[in-house]
mmCIF file of C-alpha atoms and ligand atoms in Angstrom:
data_model
loop_
_atom_site.group_PDB
_atom_site.id
_atom_site.type_symbol
_atom_site.label_atom_id
_atom_site.label_comp_id
_atom_site.label_asym_id
_atom_site.label_seq_id
_atom_site.Cartn_x
_atom_site.Cartn_y
_atom_site.Cartn_z
ATOM 1 C CA MET O 1 52.729 69.411 13.754
ATOM 2 C CA THR O 2 49.972 66.830 13.487
ATOM 3 C CA ARG O 3 46.921 67.027 15.768
ATOM 4 C CA VAL O 4 44.149 64.492 16.419
ATOM 5 C CA PHE O 5 41.010 65.014 14.358
ATOM 6 C CA ASP O 6 38.396 66.673 16.627
ATOM 7 C CA GLU O 7 35.605 64.343 15.467
ATOM 8 C CA ASP O 8 37.638 61.300 16.568
ATOM 9 C CA LEU O 9 37.464 62.424 20.210
ATOM 10 C CA GLU O 10 33.665 62.146 20.097
ATOM 11 C CA PHE O 11 33.669 58.329 19.991
ATOM 12 C CA GLY O 12 34.065 55.647 22.615
ATOM 13 C CA PHE O 13 37.383 53.828 23.195
ATOM 14 C CA GLY O 14 36.801 50.811 21.017
ATOM 15 C CA THR O 15 35.666 52.998 18.083
ATOM 16 C CA ARG O 16 38.631 55.332 18.416
ATOM 17 C CA ALA O 17 40.976 52.306 18.483
ATOM 18 C CA VAL O 18 39.686 51.189 15.102
ATOM 19 C CA HIS O 19 39.259 54.560 13.366
ATOM 20 C CA ALA O 20 41.041 57.438 15.049
ATOM 21 C CA GLY O 21 43.656 59.173 13.025
ATOM 22 C CA GLN O 22 42.910 57.307 9.877
ATOM 23 C CA ARG O 23 40.921 58.209 6.765
ATOM 24 C CA PRO O 24 40.542 56.174 3.567
ATOM 25 C CA ASP O 25 43.431 56.860 1.189
ATOM 26 C CA GLU O 26 42.573 59.723 -1.163
ATOM 27 C CA ILE O 27 43.989 58.129 -4.281
ATOM 28 C CA SER O 28 42.533 54.591 -4.035
ATOM 29 C CA GLY O 29 40.110 54.496 -1.127
ATOM 30 C CA ALA O 30 42.353 51.922 0.519
ATOM 31 C CA ILE O 31 40.787 51.476 3.959
ATOM 32 C CA MET O 32 44.191 50.792 5.633
ATOM 33 C CA PRO O 33 46.609 53.677 5.674
ATOM 34 C CA PRO O 34 49.356 52.867 3.129
ATOM 35 C CA ILE O 35 52.866 52.189 4.347
ATOM 36 C CA TYR O 36 54.512 55.310 2.940
ATOM 37 C CA GLN O 37 57.907 53.690 2.435
ATOM 38 C CA THR O 38 59.713 56.798 1.205
ATOM 39 C CA SER O 39 62.521 58.977 2.436
ATOM 40 C CA THR O 40 61.478 62.190 0.684
ATOM 41 C CA TYR O 41 58.580 63.882 -1.100
ATOM 42 C CA VAL O 42 58.689 65.762 -4.405
ATOM 43 C CA GLN O 43 57.932 69.465 -3.848
ATOM 44 C CA ASP O 44 55.894 71.703 -6.246
ATOM 45 C CA GLY O 45 58.353 74.623 -5.965
ATOM 46 C CA LEU O 46 60.331 76.628 -3.555
ATOM 47 C CA GLY O 47 58.487 76.543 -0.248
ATOM 48 C CA ARG O 48 55.436 74.850 -1.992
ATOM 49 C CA HIS O 49 54.715 71.297 -0.903
ATOM 50 C CA LYS O 50 51.950 69.063 0.530
ATOM 51 C CA GLY O 51 53.102 69.420 4.132
ATOM 52 C CA PHE O 52 55.714 66.602 3.765
ATOM 53 C CA GLU O 53 59.355 67.530 3.009
ATOM 54 C CA TYR O 54 61.527 64.792 4.399
ATOM 55 C CA ALA O 55 60.559 61.591 6.167
ATOM 56 C CA ARG O 56 62.509 62.178 9.358
ATOM 57 C CA THR O 57 60.380 65.268 9.876
ATOM 58 C CA ARG O 58 57.029 63.756 8.849
ATOM 59 C CA ASN O 59 55.545 60.611 7.323
ATOM 60 C CA PRO O 60 51.775 60.006 6.668
ATOM 61 C CA THR O 61 51.795 56.477 8.188
ATOM 62 C CA ARG O 62 53.512 57.833 11.282
ATOM 63 C CA ASP O 63 50.984 60.751 11.381
ATOM 64 C CA ALA O 64 48.145 58.198 11.505
ATOM 65 C CA LEU O 65 49.688 56.262 14.356
ATOM 66 C CA GLU O 66 50.427 59.395 16.315
ATOM 67 C CA ARG O 67 46.853 60.641 15.956
ATOM 68 C CA ASN O 68 45.450 57.232 16.833
ATOM 69 C CA ILE O 69 47.321 56.723 20.084
ATOM 70 C CA ALA O 70 46.857 60.406 21.090
ATOM 71 C CA ALA O 71 43.096 59.927 20.665
ATOM 72 C CA LEU O 72 43.187 56.748 22.781
ATOM 73 C CA GLU O 73 44.933 58.583 25.667
ATOM 74 C CA GLY O 74 42.441 61.505 25.252
ATOM 75 C CA GLY O 75 45.326 63.811 24.226
ATOM 76 C CA LEU O 76 45.781 66.188 21.318
ATOM 77 C CA HIS O 77 49.243 65.332 20.132
ATOM 78 C CA GLY O 78 51.209 62.083 19.635
ATOM 79 C CA ILE O 79 54.859 61.984 18.951
ATOM 80 C CA ALA O 80 56.286 58.636 17.812
ATOM 81 C CA TRP O 81 59.741 57.264 18.510
ATOM 82 C CA ALA O 82 61.970 54.370 17.502
ATOM 83 C CA SER O 83 61.542 52.637 20.869
ATOM 84 C CA GLY O 84 60.089 53.181 24.344
ATOM 85 C CA LEU O 85 63.589 54.199 25.521
ATOM 86 C CA ALA O 86 63.864 56.666 22.660
ATOM 87 C CA ALA O 87 60.622 58.241 23.884
ATOM 88 C CA THR O 88 62.038 58.519 27.421
ATOM 89 C CA ASP O 89 65.282 59.862 26.008
ATOM 90 C CA ALA O 90 63.372 62.607 24.228
ATOM 91 C CA ILE O 91 61.372 63.432 27.376
ATOM 92 C CA LEU O 92 64.599 63.855 29.392
ATOM 93 C CA LYS O 93 66.008 66.067 26.632
ATOM 94 C CA LEU O 94 63.276 68.606 27.473
ATOM 95 C CA LEU O 95 65.434 69.381 30.547
ATOM 96 C CA SER O 96 68.759 71.167 30.954
ATOM 97 C CA ALA O 97 71.955 70.374 32.856
ATOM 98 C CA GLY O 98 71.406 71.125 36.555
ATOM 99 C CA ASP O 99 67.717 70.092 36.479
ATOM 100 C CA HIS O 100 66.556 67.287 38.808
ATOM 101 C CA VAL O 101 64.204 64.485 38.110
ATOM 102 C CA LEU O 102 62.257 62.591 40.799
ATOM 103 C CA CYS O 103 61.697 59.060 39.555
ATOM 104 C CA GLY O 104 59.768 56.174 41.042
ATOM 105 C CA GLU O 105 62.261 53.674 42.472
ATOM 106 C CA ASN O 106 60.678 50.872 40.515
ATOM 107 C CA VAL O 107 60.765 51.553 36.821
ATOM 108 C CA TYR O 108 61.778 49.403 33.827
ATOM 109 C CA GLY O 109 65.518 48.671 34.273
ATOM 110 C CA GLY O 110 66.398 50.323 30.957
ATOM 111 C CA THR O 111 64.717 53.550 32.127
ATOM 112 C CA HIS O 112 66.821 53.533 35.263
ATOM 113 C CA ARG O 113 69.965 52.761 33.201
ATOM 114 C CA LEU O 114 69.264 55.645 30.783
ATOM 115 C CA MET O 115 68.949 58.024 33.664
ATOM 116 C CA VAL O 116 71.916 57.027 35.763
ATOM 117 C CA GLN O 117 74.367 55.934 33.097
ATOM 118 C CA VAL O 118 73.554 58.461 30.371
ATOM 119 C CA PHE O 119 71.722 61.569 31.492
ATOM 120 C CA ALA O 120 73.427 61.814 34.911
ATOM 121 C CA ARG O 121 76.773 62.139 33.006
ATOM 122 C CA LEU O 122 75.295 65.025 31.017
ATOM 123 C CA GLY O 123 74.369 66.980 34.206
ATOM 124 C CA LEU O 124 70.779 65.896 35.100
ATOM 125 C CA GLY O 125 70.221 64.909 38.719
ATOM 126 C CA PHE O 126 68.070 61.958 39.666
ATOM 127 C CA SER O 127 66.467 60.642 42.892
ATOM 128 C CA PHE O 128 64.507 57.465 43.155
ATOM 129 C CA VAL O 129 61.643 57.337 45.622
ATOM 130 C CA ASP O 130 58.951 54.877 46.618
ATOM 131 C CA ALA O 131 56.155 56.474 44.589
ATOM 132 C CA ARG O 132 53.459 54.478 46.430
ATOM 133 C CA ASP O 133 53.712 57.145 49.139
ATOM 134 C CA VAL O 134 52.922 60.612 47.815
ATOM 135 C CA ASP O 135 54.364 62.187 51.072
ATOM 136 C CA LEU O 136 57.746 60.623 50.327
ATOM 137 C CA VAL O 137 57.553 62.019 46.769
ATOM 138 C CA ALA O 138 56.604 65.491 48.081
ATOM 139 C CA ALA O 139 59.507 65.413 50.575
ATOM 140 C CA ALA O 140 62.010 64.522 47.879
ATOM 141 C CA VAL O 141 61.223 67.584 45.703
ATOM 142 C CA THR O 142 64.183 70.003 45.657
ATOM 143 C CA PRO O 143 64.447 73.538 44.301
ATOM 144 C CA GLN O 144 66.135 71.989 41.177
ATOM 145 C CA THR O 145 63.291 69.409 40.564
ATOM 146 C CA ARG O 146 61.625 69.896 37.227
ATOM 147 C CA MET O 147 60.008 66.534 36.529
ATOM 148 C CA ILE O 148 58.353 63.628 38.268
ATOM 149 C CA PHE O 149 58.563 60.407 36.242
ATOM 150 C CA ILE O 150 56.559 57.371 37.292
ATOM 151 C CA GLU O 151 55.362 54.005 36.122
ATOM 152 C CA THR O 152 52.077 52.683 37.472
ATOM 153 C CA PRO O 153 51.662 49.742 37.720
ATOM 154 C CA THR O 154 55.422 49.261 37.891
ATOM 155 C CA ASN O 155 57.608 46.794 36.046
ATOM 156 C CA PRO O 156 57.813 44.165 37.627
ATOM 157 C CA MET O 157 56.602 44.734 41.235
ATOM 158 C CA MET O 158 53.103 45.916 40.192
ATOM 159 C CA ARG O 159 53.233 48.875 42.580
ATOM 160 C CA LEU O 160 50.899 51.775 41.920
ATOM 161 C CA ALA O 161 51.298 55.481 42.327
ATOM 162 C CA ASP O 162 48.289 57.714 43.102
ATOM 163 C CA LEU O 163 47.810 59.599 39.868
ATOM 164 C CA ALA O 164 45.370 62.166 41.266
ATOM 165 C CA ALA O 165 47.655 62.888 44.324
ATOM 166 C CA ILE O 166 50.836 63.205 42.276
ATOM 167 C CA GLY O 167 48.895 65.253 39.662
ATOM 168 C CA GLU O 168 47.962 67.681 42.385
ATOM 169 C CA LEU O 169 51.549 67.836 43.745
ATOM 170 C CA THR O 170 53.016 68.539 40.297
ATOM 171 C CA ARG O 171 50.357 71.154 39.635
ATOM 172 C CA THR O 172 51.030 73.076 42.910
ATOM 173 C CA LYS O 173 54.789 72.853 42.503
ATOM 174 C CA ASP O 174 54.729 73.503 38.761
ATOM 175 C CA LEU O 175 56.580 70.282 37.848
ATOM 176 C CA LEU O 176 56.335 68.168 34.674
ATOM 177 C CA PHE O 177 54.398 65.021 35.452
ATOM 178 C CA VAL O 178 55.360 62.116 33.215
ATOM 179 C CA VAL O 179 53.684 58.723 33.381
ATOM 180 C CA ASP O 180 54.888 55.531 31.641
ATOM 181 C CA ASN O 181 51.494 53.955 30.902
ATOM 182 C CA THR O 182 52.947 50.896 29.101
ATOM 183 C CA PHE O 183 51.576 48.304 31.591
ATOM 184 C CA ALA O 184 48.055 49.644 31.956
ATOM 185 C CA THR O 185 47.471 51.018 28.420
ATOM 186 C CA PRO O 186 44.878 53.743 27.839
ATOM 187 C CA TYR O 187 42.197 51.070 27.782
ATOM 188 C CA MET O 188 42.530 50.734 31.539
ATOM 189 C CA GLN O 189 44.089 54.053 32.712
ATOM 190 C CA ARG O 190 44.384 57.545 31.205
ATOM 191 C CA PRO O 191 46.892 59.622 33.200
ATOM 192 C CA LEU O 192 46.218 62.882 31.275
ATOM 193 C CA GLU O 193 42.829 62.905 33.119
ATOM 194 C CA TYR O 194 44.714 63.109 36.399
ATOM 195 C CA GLY O 195 47.084 65.905 35.498
ATOM 196 C CA ALA O 196 49.952 64.145 33.733
ATOM 197 C CA ALA O 197 51.538 66.484 31.162
ATOM 198 C CA LEU O 198 53.155 63.604 29.215
ATOM 199 C CA VAL O 199 52.141 59.976 28.882
ATOM 200 C CA MET O 200 54.700 57.667 27.340
ATOM 201 C CA HIS O 201 54.484 54.155 25.952
ATOM 202 C CA SER O 202 56.672 51.386 24.758
ATOM 203 C CA THR O 203 54.384 50.614 21.783
ATOM 204 C CA THR O 204 56.413 47.373 21.464
ATOM 205 C CA LYS O 205 54.110 45.982 24.163
ATOM 206 C CA TYR O 206 50.295 46.041 24.446
ATOM 207 C CA LEU O 207 49.594 48.797 21.882
ATOM 208 C CA ASN O 208 51.202 46.767 19.071
ATOM 209 C CA GLY O 209 50.320 43.509 20.850
ATOM 210 C CA HIS O 210 51.772 41.111 18.427
ATOM 211 C CA SER O 211 55.531 41.153 19.238
ATOM 212 C CA ASP O 212 56.536 42.176 15.776
ATOM 213 C CA MET O 213 57.984 45.654 16.124
ATOM 214 C CA VAL O 214 59.826 47.992 18.569
ATOM 215 C CA GLY O 215 58.502 51.557 19.119
ATOM 216 C CA GLY O 216 57.641 54.310 21.464
ATOM 217 C CA LEU O 217 55.082 57.118 21.709
ATOM 218 C CA VAL O 218 54.511 60.245 23.810
ATOM 219 C CA VAL O 219 51.047 61.881 24.101
ATOM 220 C CA THR O 220 50.363 65.381 25.408
ATOM 221 C CA SER O 221 47.634 68.038 25.188
ATOM 222 C CA ASP O 222 50.144 70.776 25.969
ATOM 223 C CA GLU O 223 50.915 72.738 22.691
ATOM 224 C CA GLU O 224 54.294 73.927 23.814
ATOM 225 C CA LEU O 225 55.477 70.473 24.957
ATOM 226 C CA ALA O 226 54.190 68.950 21.711
ATOM 227 C CA GLU O 227 56.084 71.525 19.672
ATOM 228 C CA ARG O 228 59.292 70.865 21.612
ATOM 229 C CA LEU O 229 58.976 67.102 21.233
ATOM 230 C CA HIS O 230 58.327 67.504 17.477
ATOM 231 C CA PHE O 231 61.442 69.588 17.300
ATOM 232 C CA LEU O 232 63.430 66.839 19.082
ATOM 233 C CA GLN O 233 61.875 64.221 16.816
ATOM 234 C CA ASN O 234 63.340 66.016 13.835
ATOM 235 C CA ALA O 235 66.447 67.444 15.424
ATOM 236 C CA ALA O 236 67.654 64.176 17.083
ATOM 237 C CA GLY O 237 65.940 61.787 14.646
ATOM 238 C CA ALA O 238 64.995 58.737 16.777
ATOM 239 C CA ILE O 239 61.967 58.018 14.593
ATOM 240 C CA PRO O 240 60.215 54.757 13.854
ATOM 241 C CA GLY O 241 60.059 53.527 10.201
ATOM 242 C CA PRO O 242 56.737 53.552 8.373
ATOM 243 C CA MET O 243 56.436 49.722 8.430
ATOM 244 C CA ASP O 244 56.704 49.704 12.227
ATOM 245 C CA CYS O 245 54.165 52.489 12.536
ATOM 246 C CA TRP O 246 51.770 50.564 10.357
ATOM 247 C CA LEU O 247 52.199 47.362 12.439
ATOM 248 C CA ALA O 248 51.557 49.338 15.669
ATOM 249 C CA LEU O 249 48.475 50.931 14.010
ATOM 250 C CA ARG O 250 47.166 47.468 13.042
ATOM 251 C CA GLY O 251 47.736 46.462 16.678
ATOM 252 C CA THR O 252 45.808 49.293 18.303
ATOM 253 C CA LYS O 253 42.684 48.384 16.257
ATOM 254 C CA THR O 254 42.175 45.354 18.491
ATOM 255 C CA LEU O 255 43.492 46.848 21.757
ATOM 256 C CA ALA O 256 40.134 46.926 23.510
ATOM 257 C CA LEU O 257 39.381 43.340 22.620
ATOM 258 C CA ARG O 258 42.777 42.082 23.600
ATOM 259 C CA MET O 259 42.863 43.964 26.866
ATOM 260 C CA ARG O 260 39.553 42.521 27.924
ATOM 261 C CA GLN O 261 40.981 39.019 27.443
ATOM 262 C CA HIS O 262 44.381 39.858 29.107
ATOM 263 C CA ASP O 263 42.435 41.270 32.058
ATOM 264 C CA ALA O 264 39.972 38.334 32.404
ATOM 265 C CA ALA O 265 42.832 35.806 32.148
ATOM 266 C CA GLY O 266 45.090 37.877 34.397
ATOM 267 C CA ARG O 267 42.417 37.919 37.160
ATOM 268 C CA LYS O 268 41.789 34.191 36.894
ATOM 269 C CA ILE O 269 45.413 33.170 36.907
ATOM 270 C CA ALA O 270 46.350 35.559 39.751
ATOM 271 C CA ALA O 271 43.551 34.148 41.861
ATOM 272 C CA TRP O 272 44.642 30.553 41.024
ATOM 273 C CA LEU O 273 48.263 31.398 41.946
ATOM 274 C CA GLU O 274 47.283 33.008 45.149
ATOM 275 C CA GLN O 275 45.453 29.964 46.516
ATOM 276 C CA ARG O 276 48.529 27.749 45.937
ATOM 277 C CA PRO O 277 50.398 27.040 49.190
ATOM 278 C CA ASP O 278 53.691 26.746 47.291
ATOM 279 C CA ILE O 279 53.717 30.312 45.934
ATOM 280 C CA GLU O 280 55.078 32.720 48.532
ATOM 281 C CA ARG O 281 53.648 35.917 47.039
ATOM 282 C CA VAL O 282 51.558 37.052 44.089
ATOM 283 C CA TYR O 283 51.833 40.668 42.925
ATOM 284 C CA TYR O 284 48.749 41.664 40.975
ATOM 285 C CA PRO O 285 46.673 44.835 41.635
ATOM 286 C CA GLY O 286 43.436 43.029 40.909
ATOM 287 C CA LEU O 287 43.815 40.853 44.007
ATOM 288 C CA ALA O 288 42.044 42.090 47.149
ATOM 289 C CA SER O 289 45.277 41.181 49.016
ATOM 290 C CA HIS O 290 47.320 43.707 46.958
ATOM 291 C CA GLU O 291 48.107 46.523 49.361
ATOM 292 C CA GLN O 292 46.964 49.102 46.777
ATOM 293 C CA HIS O 293 43.909 47.263 45.473
ATOM 294 C CA GLU O 294 41.564 50.053 46.462
ATOM 295 C CA LEU O 295 43.635 52.627 44.611
ATOM 296 C CA ALA O 296 43.770 50.296 41.589
ATOM 297 C CA CYS O 297 39.952 50.129 41.582
ATOM 298 C CA ARG O 298 39.779 53.941 41.761
ATOM 299 C CA GLN O 299 42.174 54.841 38.901
ATOM 300 C CA MET O 300 42.081 51.758 36.657
ATOM 301 C CA THR O 301 39.192 50.150 34.872
ATOM 302 C CA GLY O 302 40.888 46.736 34.820
ATOM 303 C CA PHE O 303 44.143 45.102 35.947
ATOM 304 C CA GLY O 304 45.557 43.478 32.893
ATOM 305 C CA GLY O 305 47.721 40.447 32.258
ATOM 306 C CA MET O 306 51.017 41.214 34.077
ATOM 307 C CA ILE O 307 51.639 39.147 37.227
ATOM 308 C CA SER O 308 54.777 38.619 39.273
ATOM 309 C CA ILE O 309 55.291 35.742 41.719
ATOM 310 C CA GLU O 310 57.859 35.014 44.371
ATOM 311 C CA LEU O 311 59.219 31.493 44.293
ATOM 312 C CA GLY O 312 61.759 31.872 47.044
ATOM 313 C CA SER O 313 64.999 31.072 45.318
ATOM 314 C CA LEU O 314 67.018 31.462 42.084
ATOM 315 C CA GLU O 315 67.001 27.735 41.621
ATOM 316 C CA ARG O 316 63.234 27.520 41.679
ATOM 317 C CA ALA O 317 62.934 30.494 39.340
ATOM 318 C CA ARG O 318 65.372 28.969 36.907
ATOM 319 C CA THR O 319 63.554 25.595 36.863
ATOM 320 C CA MET O 320 60.191 27.299 36.416
ATOM 321 C CA VAL O 321 61.212 29.479 33.428
ATOM 322 C CA GLU O 322 62.932 26.508 31.845
ATOM 323 C CA SER O 323 59.939 24.193 32.378
ATOM 324 C CA THR O 324 56.991 26.171 30.832
ATOM 325 C CA ARG O 325 55.848 24.975 27.423
ATOM 326 C CA LEU O 326 53.182 27.544 26.383
ATOM 327 C CA PHE O 327 54.739 30.484 28.297
ATOM 328 C CA SER O 328 57.902 31.324 26.278
ATOM 329 C CA PHE O 329 60.949 32.393 28.172
ATOM 330 C CA ALA O 330 61.736 35.849 26.702
ATOM 331 C CA GLU O 331 62.151 39.591 27.368
ATOM 332 C CA SER O 332 59.156 41.858 26.604
ATOM 333 C CA LEU O 333 55.487 41.607 27.411
ATOM 334 C CA GLY O 334 52.015 42.593 26.153
ATOM 335 C CA GLY O 335 51.783 40.328 23.092
ATOM 336 C CA VAL O 336 49.024 37.899 22.276
ATOM 337 C CA GLU O 337 51.390 35.029 23.230
ATOM 338 C CA SER O 338 52.202 34.372 26.933
ATOM 339 C CA LEU O 339 55.747 35.056 28.143
ATOM 340 C CA VAL O 340 57.666 34.346 31.271
ATOM 341 C CA GLY O 341 60.712 36.315 32.387
ATOM 342 C CA HIS O 342 63.201 36.587 35.211
ATOM 343 C CA PRO O 343 63.594 40.353 36.057
ATOM 344 C CA ALA O 344 66.694 40.029 38.215
ATOM 345 C CA THR O 345 68.831 38.663 35.385
ATOM 346 C CA MET O 346 66.921 40.173 32.433
ATOM 347 C CA THR O 347 64.917 43.458 32.432
ATOM 348 C CA HIS O 348 66.361 44.713 35.660
ATOM 349 C CA ALA O 349 69.922 43.226 35.567
ATOM 350 C CA THR O 350 71.474 46.722 35.471
ATOM 351 C CA VAL O 351 69.718 47.898 38.595
ATOM 352 C CA PRO O 352 72.046 47.519 41.654
ATOM 353 C CA ARG O 353 71.268 44.457 43.700
ATOM 354 C CA GLU O 354 70.616 46.353 46.916
ATOM 355 C CA MET O 355 68.098 48.598 45.169
ATOM 356 C CA ARG O 356 66.437 45.540 43.580
ATOM 357 C CA GLU O 357 66.188 43.534 46.736
ATOM 358 C CA ALA O 358 64.935 46.563 48.835
ATOM 359 C CA MET O 359 61.865 46.652 46.536
ATOM 360 C CA GLY O 360 61.290 42.830 46.632
ATOM 361 C CA LEU O 361 62.817 42.272 43.246
ATOM 362 C CA THR O 362 64.616 39.089 44.337
ATOM 363 C CA ASP O 363 66.331 36.328 42.475
ATOM 364 C CA GLY O 364 63.273 34.242 43.140
ATOM 365 C CA LEU O 365 60.911 36.614 41.364
ATOM 366 C CA VAL O 366 59.283 35.444 38.088
ATOM 367 C CA ARG O 367 57.208 37.705 35.857
ATOM 368 C CA LEU O 368 54.340 36.539 33.715
ATOM 369 C CA SER O 369 52.855 38.311 30.688
ATOM 370 C CA VAL O 370 49.555 36.448 30.313
ATOM 371 C CA GLY O 371 48.557 36.254 26.639
ATOM 372 C CA ILE O 372 45.223 35.555 25.005
ATOM 373 C CA GLU O 373 45.488 31.740 24.688
ATOM 374 C CA GLU O 374 42.883 29.606 26.477
ATOM 375 C CA THR O 375 43.204 30.389 30.212
ATOM 376 C CA GLU O 376 42.803 26.667 31.132
ATOM 377 C CA ASP O 377 45.765 25.791 28.924
ATOM 378 C CA LEU O 378 47.919 28.510 30.563
ATOM 379 C CA ILE O 379 47.006 27.339 34.022
ATOM 380 C CA ALA O 380 47.861 23.723 33.133
ATOM 381 C CA ASP O 381 51.224 24.911 31.847
ATOM 382 C CA LEU O 382 51.953 26.975 34.924
ATOM 383 C CA ASP O 383 50.882 24.109 37.190
ATOM 384 C CA GLN O 384 53.391 21.658 35.668
ATOM 385 C CA ALA O 385 56.197 24.301 35.681
ATOM 386 C CA ILE O 386 55.617 25.292 39.304
ATOM 387 C CA LEU O 387 55.434 21.673 40.406
ATOM 388 C CA ALA O 388 58.778 21.058 38.598
ATOM 389 C CA ALA O 389 60.320 24.090 40.314
ATOM 390 C CA MET O 390 59.136 23.014 43.807
ATOM 391 C CA ARG O 391 60.385 19.454 43.536
HETATM 392 O O1 LIG W 1 61.899 48.211 24.831
HETATM 393 P P1 LIG W 1 61.437 49.646 24.536
HETATM 394 O O2 LIG W 1 60.356 49.736 23.491
HETATM 395 O O3 LIG W 1 62.528 50.608 24.356
HETATM 396 O O4 LIG W 1 60.636 50.123 25.850
HETATM 397 C C1 LIG W 1 61.224 50.364 27.061
HETATM 398 C C2 LIG W 1 60.229 50.258 28.188
HETATM 399 C C3 LIG W 1 59.634 51.302 28.744
HETATM 400 N N1 LIG W 1 58.761 51.238 29.736
HETATM 401 C C4 LIG W 1 58.365 50.038 30.219
HETATM 402 C C5 LIG W 1 57.373 49.990 31.343
HETATM 403 C C6 LIG W 1 58.914 48.844 29.722
HETATM 404 O O5 LIG W 1 58.456 47.696 30.168
HETATM 405 C C7 LIG W 1 59.847 48.948 28.628
HETATM 406 C C8 LIG W 1 60.456 47.724 28.026
HETATM 407 N N2 LIG W 1 60.295 46.574 28.815
HETATM 408 C C9 LIG W 1 60.787 45.299 28.457
HETATM 409 C C10 LIG W 1 61.456 45.064 27.392
HETATM 410 C C11 LIG W 1 60.440 44.289 29.437
HETATM 411 O O6 LIG W 1 60.545 43.005 29.134
HETATM 412 O O7 LIG W 1 60.044 44.636 30.563
#
């Protein structure tokens, strides 16, 4: 089982991002960790090897990525997966038939689908609650509940959950607290500091940041959980390849820089959208009008580049996403390039309509992933697309 290097935890965030988990290659001095594109490792003799036996079990490029992201979250162990959903799949496999999971009602549509269409069939129970209200969460705990799984901010409604309050609840009730930190990234929010046992990521998004791979990662400081996840990584085998690990590792080096720009542009664009009379609602935790703005200021150090807006109808949403020129109409988020998406028909299409609409995820909702292009260019693009949609 790999563990972060102790000395890496002594540095500030931006330094960890560049260096943690990586050491110059012993053979050549290569400053970048090599892509160990191999399936196996030659052993010296029976039971004698260099710590690497087979590449499903362990790979040096993957080790470097696991240590790097663990250090960014302030955890001791990172366990990498083939996708964000493979990470959630492994987390749910820590449980047994009959166990109950309390999940925030707004999570990525694929997370909801994995829970209700796969794991419910295998005997896990699920309830979905509005995790903005910790009293509702506490009231939904049953004697079978083993895990609380939340996103904060949520995809795409940008709702928050109070990490300290849920951390306290899970501590007193001895529940596993899992946080999907994909939207915030460890640059802006570190859930382990609030009592989360497991933090998961779709590394496909901000951590990689360049829209050129799919991956997932779980971070924990709990030795037993780390061991069980490493066991699942090897036993079930949903591992990322070395090339994808290397791409994610290259991405995290600039995470701090990129997040500063996503955050600055996100704030500017959200404020610009909010003052427009033709936009019904803007969902962005950095706005003073966001109902949980004060909580956002308490547990996050920035607000990032994800913004959702309500346009009032499917027709307007359709025209807008088909009219942008710089914002590309596509699934996913968190890359250097700006994307626009339509959650009701894309990322959350498998969530039942009643459940979607009850949380404000309407057919008129459009989601923006603000990239690092010039903010003025992005605003001009949104301006012409919104004007087209409102005609
Ligand atoms: O796509 P994958 O790497 O498997 O990650 C799943 C996932 C998990 N958690 C959150 C918060 C996510 O946003 C995602 C994936 N989301 C998209 C593809 C999207 O466009 O929202």
